[in-house]
PDB file of C-alpha atoms in Angstrom:
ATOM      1  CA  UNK G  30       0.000   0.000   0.000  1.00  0.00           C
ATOM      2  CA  UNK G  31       1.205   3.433  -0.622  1.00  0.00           C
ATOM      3  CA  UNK G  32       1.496   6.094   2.050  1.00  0.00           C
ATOM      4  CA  UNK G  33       1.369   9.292   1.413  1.00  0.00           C
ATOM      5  CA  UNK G  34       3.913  11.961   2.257  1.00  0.00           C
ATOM      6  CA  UNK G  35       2.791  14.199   4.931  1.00  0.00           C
ATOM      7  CA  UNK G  36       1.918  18.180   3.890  1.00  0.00           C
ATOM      8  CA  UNK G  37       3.695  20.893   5.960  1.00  0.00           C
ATOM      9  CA  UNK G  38       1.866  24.282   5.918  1.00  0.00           C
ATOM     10  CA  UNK G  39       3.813  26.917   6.074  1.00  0.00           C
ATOM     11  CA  UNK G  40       3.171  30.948   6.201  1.00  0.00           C
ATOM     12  CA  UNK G  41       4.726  33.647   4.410  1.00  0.00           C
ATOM     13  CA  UNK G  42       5.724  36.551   7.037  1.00  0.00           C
ATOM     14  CA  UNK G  43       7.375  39.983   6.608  1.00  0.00           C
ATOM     15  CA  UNK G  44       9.390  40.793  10.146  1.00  0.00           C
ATOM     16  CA  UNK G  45      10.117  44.245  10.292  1.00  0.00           C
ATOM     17  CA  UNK G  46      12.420  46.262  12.473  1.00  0.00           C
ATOM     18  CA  UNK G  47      14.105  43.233  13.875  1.00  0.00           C
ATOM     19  CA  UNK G  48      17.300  44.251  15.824  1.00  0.00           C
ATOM     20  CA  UNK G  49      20.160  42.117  15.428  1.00  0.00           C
ATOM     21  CA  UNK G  50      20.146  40.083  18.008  1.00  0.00           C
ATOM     22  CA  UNK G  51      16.938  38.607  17.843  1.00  0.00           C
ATOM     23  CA  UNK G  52      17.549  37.487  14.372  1.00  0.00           C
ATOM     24  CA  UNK G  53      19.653  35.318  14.774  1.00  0.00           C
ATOM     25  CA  UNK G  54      17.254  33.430  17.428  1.00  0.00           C
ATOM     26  CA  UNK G  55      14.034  33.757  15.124  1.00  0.00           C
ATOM     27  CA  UNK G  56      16.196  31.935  12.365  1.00  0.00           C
ATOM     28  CA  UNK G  57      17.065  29.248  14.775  1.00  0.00           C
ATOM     29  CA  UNK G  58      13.069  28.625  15.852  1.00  0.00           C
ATOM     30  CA  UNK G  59      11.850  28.915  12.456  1.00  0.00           C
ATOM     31  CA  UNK G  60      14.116  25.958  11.126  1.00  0.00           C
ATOM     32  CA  UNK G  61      13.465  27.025   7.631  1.00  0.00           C
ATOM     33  CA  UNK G  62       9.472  26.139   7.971  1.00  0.00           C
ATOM     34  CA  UNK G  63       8.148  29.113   7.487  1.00  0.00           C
ATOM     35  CA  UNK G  64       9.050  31.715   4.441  1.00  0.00           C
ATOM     36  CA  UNK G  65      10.264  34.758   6.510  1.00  0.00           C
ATOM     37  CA  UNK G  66      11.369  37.984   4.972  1.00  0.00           C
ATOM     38  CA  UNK G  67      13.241  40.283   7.163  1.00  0.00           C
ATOM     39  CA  UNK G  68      13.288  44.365   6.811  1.00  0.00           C
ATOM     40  CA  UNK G  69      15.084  46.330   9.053  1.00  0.00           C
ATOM     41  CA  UNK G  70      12.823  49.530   9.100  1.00  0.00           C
ATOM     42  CA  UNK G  71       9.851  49.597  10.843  1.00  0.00           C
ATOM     43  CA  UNK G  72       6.486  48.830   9.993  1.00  0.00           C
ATOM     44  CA  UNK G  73       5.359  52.620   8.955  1.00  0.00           C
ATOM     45  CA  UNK G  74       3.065  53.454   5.637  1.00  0.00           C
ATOM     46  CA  UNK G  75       6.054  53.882   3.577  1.00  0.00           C
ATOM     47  CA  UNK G  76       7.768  50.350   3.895  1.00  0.00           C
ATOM     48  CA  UNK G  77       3.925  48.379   4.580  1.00  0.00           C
ATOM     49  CA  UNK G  78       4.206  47.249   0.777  1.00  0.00           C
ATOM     50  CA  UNK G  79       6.991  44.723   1.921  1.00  0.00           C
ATOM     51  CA  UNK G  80       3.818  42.663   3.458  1.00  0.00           C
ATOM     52  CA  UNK G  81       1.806  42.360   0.033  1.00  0.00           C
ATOM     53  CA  UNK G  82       1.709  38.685  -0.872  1.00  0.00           C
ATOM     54  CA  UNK G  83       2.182  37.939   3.161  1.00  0.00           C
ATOM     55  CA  UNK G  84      -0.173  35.864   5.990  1.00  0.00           C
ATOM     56  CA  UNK G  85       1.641  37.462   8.273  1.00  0.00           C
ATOM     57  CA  UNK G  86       3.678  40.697   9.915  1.00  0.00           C
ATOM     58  CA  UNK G  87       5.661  40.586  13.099  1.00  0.00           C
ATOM     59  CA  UNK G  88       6.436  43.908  13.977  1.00  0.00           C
ATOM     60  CA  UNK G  89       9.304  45.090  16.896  1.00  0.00           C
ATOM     61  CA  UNK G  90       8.479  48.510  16.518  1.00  0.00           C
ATOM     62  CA  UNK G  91       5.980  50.967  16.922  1.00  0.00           C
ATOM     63  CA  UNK G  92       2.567  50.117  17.745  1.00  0.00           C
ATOM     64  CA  UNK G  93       0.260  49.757  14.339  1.00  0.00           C
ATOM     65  CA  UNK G  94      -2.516  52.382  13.135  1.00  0.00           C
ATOM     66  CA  UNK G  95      -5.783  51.426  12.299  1.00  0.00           C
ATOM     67  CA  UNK G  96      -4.345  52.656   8.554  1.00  0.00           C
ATOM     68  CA  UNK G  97      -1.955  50.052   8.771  1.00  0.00           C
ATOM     69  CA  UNK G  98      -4.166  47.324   9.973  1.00  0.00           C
ATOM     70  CA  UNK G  99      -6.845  48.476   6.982  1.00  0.00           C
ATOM     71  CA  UNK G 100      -4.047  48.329   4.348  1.00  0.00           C
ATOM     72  CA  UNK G 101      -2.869  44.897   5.747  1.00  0.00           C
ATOM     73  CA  UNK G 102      -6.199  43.537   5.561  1.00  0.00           C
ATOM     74  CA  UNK G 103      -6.407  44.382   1.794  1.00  0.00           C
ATOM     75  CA  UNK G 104      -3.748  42.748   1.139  1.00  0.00           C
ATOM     76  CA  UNK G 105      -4.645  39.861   3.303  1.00  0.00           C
ATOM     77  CA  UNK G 106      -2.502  39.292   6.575  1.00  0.00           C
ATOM     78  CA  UNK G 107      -4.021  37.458   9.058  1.00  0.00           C
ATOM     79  CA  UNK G 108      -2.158  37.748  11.589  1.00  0.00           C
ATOM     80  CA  UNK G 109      -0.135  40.384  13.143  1.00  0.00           C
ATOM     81  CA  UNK G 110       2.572  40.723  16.176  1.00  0.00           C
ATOM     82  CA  UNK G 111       2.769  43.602  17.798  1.00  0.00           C
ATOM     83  CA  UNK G 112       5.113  44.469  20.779  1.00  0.00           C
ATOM     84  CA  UNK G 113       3.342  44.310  24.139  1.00  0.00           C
ATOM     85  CA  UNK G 114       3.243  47.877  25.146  1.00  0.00           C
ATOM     86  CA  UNK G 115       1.496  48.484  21.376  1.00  0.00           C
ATOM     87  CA  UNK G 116      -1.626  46.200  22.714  1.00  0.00           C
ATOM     88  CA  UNK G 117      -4.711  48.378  23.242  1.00  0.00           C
ATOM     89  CA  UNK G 118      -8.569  48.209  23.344  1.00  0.00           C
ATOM     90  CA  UNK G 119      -8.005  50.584  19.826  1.00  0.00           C
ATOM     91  CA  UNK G 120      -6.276  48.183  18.520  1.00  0.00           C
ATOM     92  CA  UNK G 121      -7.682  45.069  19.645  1.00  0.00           C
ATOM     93  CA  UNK G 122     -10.911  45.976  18.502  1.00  0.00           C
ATOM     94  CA  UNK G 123      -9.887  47.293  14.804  1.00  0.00           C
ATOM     95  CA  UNK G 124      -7.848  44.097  14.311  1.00  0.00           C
ATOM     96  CA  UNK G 125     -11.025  42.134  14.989  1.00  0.00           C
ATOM     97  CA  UNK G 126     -13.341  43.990  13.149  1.00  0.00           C
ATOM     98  CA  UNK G 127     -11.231  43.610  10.366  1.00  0.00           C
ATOM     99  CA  UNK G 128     -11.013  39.534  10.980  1.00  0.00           C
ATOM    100  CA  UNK G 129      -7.152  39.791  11.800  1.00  0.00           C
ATOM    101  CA  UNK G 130      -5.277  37.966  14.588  1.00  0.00           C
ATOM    102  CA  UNK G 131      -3.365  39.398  16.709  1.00  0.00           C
ATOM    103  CA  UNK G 132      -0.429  38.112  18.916  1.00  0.00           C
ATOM    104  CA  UNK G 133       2.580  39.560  21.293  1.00  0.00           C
ATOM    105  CA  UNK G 134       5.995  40.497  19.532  1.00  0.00           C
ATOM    106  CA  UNK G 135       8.413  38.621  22.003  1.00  0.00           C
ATOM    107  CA  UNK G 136      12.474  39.067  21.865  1.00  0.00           C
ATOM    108  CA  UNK G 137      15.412  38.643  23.455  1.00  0.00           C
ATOM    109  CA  UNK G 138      15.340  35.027  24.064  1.00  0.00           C
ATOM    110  CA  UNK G 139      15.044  31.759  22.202  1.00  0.00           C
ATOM    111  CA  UNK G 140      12.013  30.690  24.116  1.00  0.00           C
ATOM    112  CA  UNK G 141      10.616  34.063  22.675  1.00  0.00           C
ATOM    113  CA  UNK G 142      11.526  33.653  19.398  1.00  0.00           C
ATOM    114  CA  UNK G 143      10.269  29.753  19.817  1.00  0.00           C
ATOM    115  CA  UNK G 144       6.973  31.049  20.996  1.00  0.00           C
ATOM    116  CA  UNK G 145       6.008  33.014  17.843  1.00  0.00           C
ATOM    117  CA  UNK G 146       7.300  29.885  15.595  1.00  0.00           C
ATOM    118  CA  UNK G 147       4.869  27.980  17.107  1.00  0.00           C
ATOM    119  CA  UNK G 148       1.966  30.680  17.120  1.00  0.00           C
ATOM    120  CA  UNK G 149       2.686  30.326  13.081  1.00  0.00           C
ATOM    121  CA  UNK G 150       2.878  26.814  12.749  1.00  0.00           C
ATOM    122  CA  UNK G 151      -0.783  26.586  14.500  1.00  0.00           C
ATOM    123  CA  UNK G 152      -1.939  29.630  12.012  1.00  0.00           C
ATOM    124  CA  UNK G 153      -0.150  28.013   9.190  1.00  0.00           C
ATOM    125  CA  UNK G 154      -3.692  25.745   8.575  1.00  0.00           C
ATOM    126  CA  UNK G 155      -5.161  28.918   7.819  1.00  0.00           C
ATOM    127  CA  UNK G 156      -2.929  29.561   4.230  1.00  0.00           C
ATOM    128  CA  UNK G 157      -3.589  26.608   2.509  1.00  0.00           C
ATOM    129  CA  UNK G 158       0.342  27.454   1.731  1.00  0.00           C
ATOM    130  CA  UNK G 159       1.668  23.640   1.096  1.00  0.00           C
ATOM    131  CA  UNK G 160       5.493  22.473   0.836  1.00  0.00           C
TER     132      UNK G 160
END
């Protein structure tokens, strides 16, 4: 009988303003399963074209504007992480109205960068993206 090789979902995410030495880390949790692109600049209305084609933004920067979050949504992320001190009601309730996720920005750790990996990999069934 034939077996069938397993499918691994994956997600496509833009990181953006990731410092140095979190990238390292992030690299190390991801393990090459998900398709990460890193910018250095912050997530700002000039560089959020670097998320078209994306499921996801992680973000280690400023909070993000409910013009952001719109614009995102057009271009279909589902899921965004934003740094702790960026959570607010504002923000929690435009992501939602808008059908986006939204998770905690973690860094300076392994476990951190760990934790996000694994927030992906149980979004991932939400792409469809197969390897």
């Amino acid at each position: 009988m034939h077996q069938k090789e397993p499918i691994f979902l994956y997600m496509k995410v833009t990181v953006f303003g990731l410092v140095a030495s979190d990238k390292e880390q992030l690299a190390k949790a991801n393990q090459k399963k998900h398709e990460i692109t890193l910018i250095s600049n912050e997530l700002s209305p000039e560089t959020v074209t670097f998320a078209h084609g994306k499921d996801a933004v992680i973000t280690y920067g400023n909070g993000v504007s409910s013009a952001i979050l719109n614009h995102l949504n057009r271009i279909g992320v589902k899921i965004i992480f934003i740094p702790p001190l960026a959570f607010n009601d504002l923000t929690k309730q435009s992501a939602a109205n808008l059908g986006i996720k939204l998770a905690t920005t973690l860094s300076g750790s392994a476990e951190a960068a760990e934790y996000m990996i694994q927030i992906l990999d149980s979004y991932s069934s939400l792409t469809g993206n197969q390897l």
